[in-house]
Amino acid sequence: MSGVRRKWKAFIGGFEGKVSLGILSFLAVLAVFAPWIAPYDPYDITQRDFPLDPPSLSHWLGTDGFGVDILSQVIYGARVSLTIGLFTGVGIAVLGGLIGVFAGTWGGATDMLTMRVVDFVMVLPGLPIMILIMTNLGSSFWVMVMIFVLFGWAGIARITRAVVLSERNRGFVDAARCAGAKKSYILFKHLLPATYSILFVSAAFAAGGAILAEAGLAFLGFGDPTLVSWGKMLNYARTYNAMILGAWWWIIFPGIAVFLASFSILLMGVGLEKMFNPRLKERER
Amino acid sequence: MSLSYLVRRLLLMLLTIFVALTFSFILIRSLPGDPAERYYGDPRLPQEIKDEIKASFGLDKPVMMQYFIFLGNAFRGDLGVSFTYCQKVVPVIVSRLPWTLILTVIPTILSMLVALNTGVSDLFNRGKFLDRFMRFFAFSLNAIPTFWLALLMVMGLGFYAGWFPLQGMYDPLLQSGWQRLWSVIQHAFLPWLTLFIISTPAFSIQVRNLALNILGEDFIVTARAKGLVQSEIRRRHVLRNSLGPLFSFLTLRIAGLVGGAVLIETIFSWKGMGLLVLEASRNSDYPLLQATVLMTIVLVIIANFSADLLQAAFDPRVRYG
Amino acid sequence: MKRTLFLLLLLIFFSSLFASYMNVAVIGEIRSLNPYFLNSTAERQVIGYIYETLLSTENGKTVGLMAESWEVDLPNRVMHVTLKDQLFHDGKPVTAQDVAFSYNLTVQKRLPMGPVLAYFIRAEAVSERQVDLYFRVLNASVLSFVPMAIPVIPQHLWADIESPRDFPNTTNPVGSGSMMFNNLTPQTLTLDSFHEHPDAPKNIDGIVFHMVQDETMGFLGLVKGDYDYLYWNLDPSLASQLLSNPGRYPDIHVATTHGESVYVMLFNHRQAPTSDVHFRKAIQDALNYPEIVQKVFRDYAGLPYYGILPKTASHVVDEALGIPQQDLEKAKQALAASGYDGSTLKILCFSSKEYMDMGEYIKLYLSKIGVKVELDVKGHESVMAEMKKGNFDMVLTSFSLGFHPEMLYYYLHSSRGILQDGQVSGFNYGGYNDPDMDAILDRIWTTFSEDELKESFFDLQARIKQTVPMLPLCVPLQLEAYSTRNFDGWLVSETEGVFNTQTLQNVTPK
């Protein structure tokens, strides 16, 4: 137990840990407590003001072309981005991890077949195919999560399989087998836990990528139409001529929000990487 | 390079292309809606005419037969007729392909060159503040959404400053070849800059990690023992040895690059394959959409194959492994 | 000899320098000039200059375009057409053979013109200038779907085309319209004025259509002077910006004309409570129409008439019926009479901003009288699919009725609303079924006399007010931006906007 605690302390003590957790918790608070923090409700049609108001005392970040307060939209938008990051990260880690571990443990034909599939999925250009799928299945939140997981599990599967393969050749695995342990026991007691560290790190990177991908898709018009999201704000800003009308605040603030969210999660990933693999830290010297 | 390696990679590539074809066929057929509905979907059409039109698209045959017809056509280079272009799909895609290549290949090559230089030189300043700051800065650039950066470029350098044209690939009113070329460069500058800013950090970090690995190797110690100077070591050993794995890293990025071009092309109205996918989607032009996605996959496969070859060229461990 | 040649070349050179072309921006791409396969708005906009049809419509009235005169033989379902004396762009005359060829091609090659394939049998050239059109079914709407829709193409150029489906027609499109093809590049289309045509522009040599990707680029080009006209409906915010800052944009003007499409709410007449007329009237009286116009359309929309038809259909619109007004008390009474049980209803809605905002306001108003609704927002294809299945309580959509008011037949006749095998038989998605309405619509369908037609339309609108089969919401105005920097002589028409035939003939370079 104390090993974990030590690592956790190392993580929090480090620069990456402090900054990323700080920003993330701030965003998480915004997302969870949005109705109480946001000055206006962007979903309420009666709370609209003058359109295209520059930042002022009543609207700290200004209003967009429809009169909706931008600060409130940024706060509510955190919900979409953080949840998509969370579900994608967890989904990819679970799916990719399980597949990678099974492939590594079972070996043989299953392993080879799985790796061919992984190779193929990794070669697919994500965005065009996502556009193709969303053209037909619609662009709701869950369709997006599903697509992200479908494209993201491959990389993690490959990494976990590599970890499993290297762990398999350790002494204690042979010892366990001599003692008569079944494959599934070895799997769950030894091999799977060995992959946890890499899974956490990969999940963090995947989550960061998902946030950027969601923003991109929403920007192209494939976001969930009923939810306020940062990418959709940028889509509207472009469609409704924010640039010509001089509404720089409509373009700058949502972009900063996306950047902060993905930056903090990616930074957390780097910090976790250093925490699980102290040798990386030594390279800093 | 061993012949068996080359043949193996080639066969694998063909197999992957075949799988991609099958995959795209399944994808299109399994999605709701009929690919040719726009031709017979009008409720006023009498049933016989509907059936006739369906048959002319081959939709009355069993699915397996449609699959084989599809494969046969694909090998002959016929991927259908676009609804919106009224032409065969393949020529349309082929006409847009060079523009995407111009947009993505040039900044990627530049990125790699710059990354090789900075990645290798930063190395020797390990531990100093500048190095840590540069790495942190590079890392942050990774987290910026590509399209937002592009928007800011267009807004700042294009609109407010007026230094660069805002959209398109060249000024259509120019006549001479040289004027056109210069116009293309002018229009491409901002997208190139955006892609360059996005790609370089990732490459640099990768190069730096590779170089760190290499420096820990024994032969470097030998080199120093032999009395080689830092810059010599850098040039002779570190650089050459990191090229191979760098190409391997490139293969991971290619899929993202070709896909990510969609965002850049949208913002700069750059009529390449990425924008083609988007337009086909908006117009429900299924033959074009399917074929573009398919050809994008094939493009990525070929690019990976080339990167593998380049990696093998620079890294003996791979080609004799 | 050499000197004359030199002077001639000089003349051509200078005249090309002074050749004045108007620059028009269009949104979208012009990928093919095949008049049977038009996909983008831009293509639809430009094709009308190159190719013509036999008949056209003006304010709801049928007028002859290439047809000098025509005669409808209703019992035999034949139409006899006499052609005007016209030339194709390559100088060859337009003959009845060309017209017959164009019409028969659609049927022979099964081209995607649904109503033509359904209603039209064949065409026969009777003499040099006379064609007979044989129909399977003949009524007022068939007129708008067949002779107003089929382009007349030259037989001598199209006879060898095996498959029109993959013929983009971008090398040498030859038609009989007021402008002829000059050049097509990936970014521009140039048309020259075809002086043999009576409607051809007189004082300019032609038009260059520039394909822009979005409104922002078009607008910037207009301000810079690169474009003289933006060929789309301007965003209301931009229009406001232009109109409130005339000093900043000295040459730019905005033409405001009545729109021709009406936003409506459709009801599901096959189930309660929407099948009850009291419920529908309650909803009609609950909405605050001026607020929708102001908040959703920035005041750039007109209030609707009870009879649904917009002002643009000036020939048949009944303005005396009045404009719906919000009256919450009356609405509540009607609601009580309907026996609404308080259940939550779904309003199907497209995912564009205007529709979603309209839906939100409607939800707000309905809550004030105690009707609970939820918005069901979907993408375009999904909404259409649900409508075709009749799977909704209410839908927000829009119908283009300004130029084709007779389309109401398709939206209101009971035969067009039969639900069979999970699909609605026509465009009457809600399944509205009223025998009196059917009778009026049948009359409109088979009348070809002007006065009888107008009378029937008046009856139609009155019946609409009585039974509220669908609810009109507003009529967005048409906003067009144009510049007087390079050209003078722009004429704004009440119903057609600023880019009309009169303007093109009148406009002169500065």
PDB file of C-alpha atoms in Angstrom, chain B residues 88-99 101 273 276 295:
ATOM      1  CA  LYS B  88     -16.885   8.946 -62.264  1.00  0.00           C
ATOM      2  CA  VAL B  89     -15.711   9.276 -58.701  1.00  0.00           C
ATOM      3  CA  VAL B  90     -12.076   8.360 -59.214  1.00  0.00           C
ATOM      4  CA  PRO B  91     -11.147  11.253 -61.530  1.00  0.00           C
ATOM      5  CA  VAL B  92     -12.764  13.686 -59.118  1.00  0.00           C
ATOM      6  CA  ILE B  93     -10.724  12.384 -56.196  1.00  0.00           C
ATOM      7  CA  VAL B  94      -7.550  12.239 -58.236  1.00  0.00           C
ATOM      8  CA  SER B  95      -7.974  15.881 -59.205  1.00  0.00           C
ATOM      9  CA  ARG B  96      -8.234  16.941 -55.568  1.00  0.00           C
ATOM     10  CA  LEU B  97      -5.500  14.675 -54.246  1.00  0.00           C
ATOM     11  CA  PRO B  98      -2.479  16.762 -55.282  1.00  0.00           C
ATOM     12  CA  TRP B  99      -3.813  19.739 -53.358  1.00  0.00           C
ATOM     13  CA  LEU B 101      -0.520  16.468 -50.706  1.00  0.00           C
ATOM     14  CA  MET B 273      -9.601  15.558 -50.266  1.00  0.00           C
ATOM     15  CA  LEU B 276     -14.243  16.671 -50.419  1.00  0.00           C
ATOM     16  CA  MET B 295      -8.916   6.189 -51.146  1.00  0.00           C
TER      17      MET B 295
END
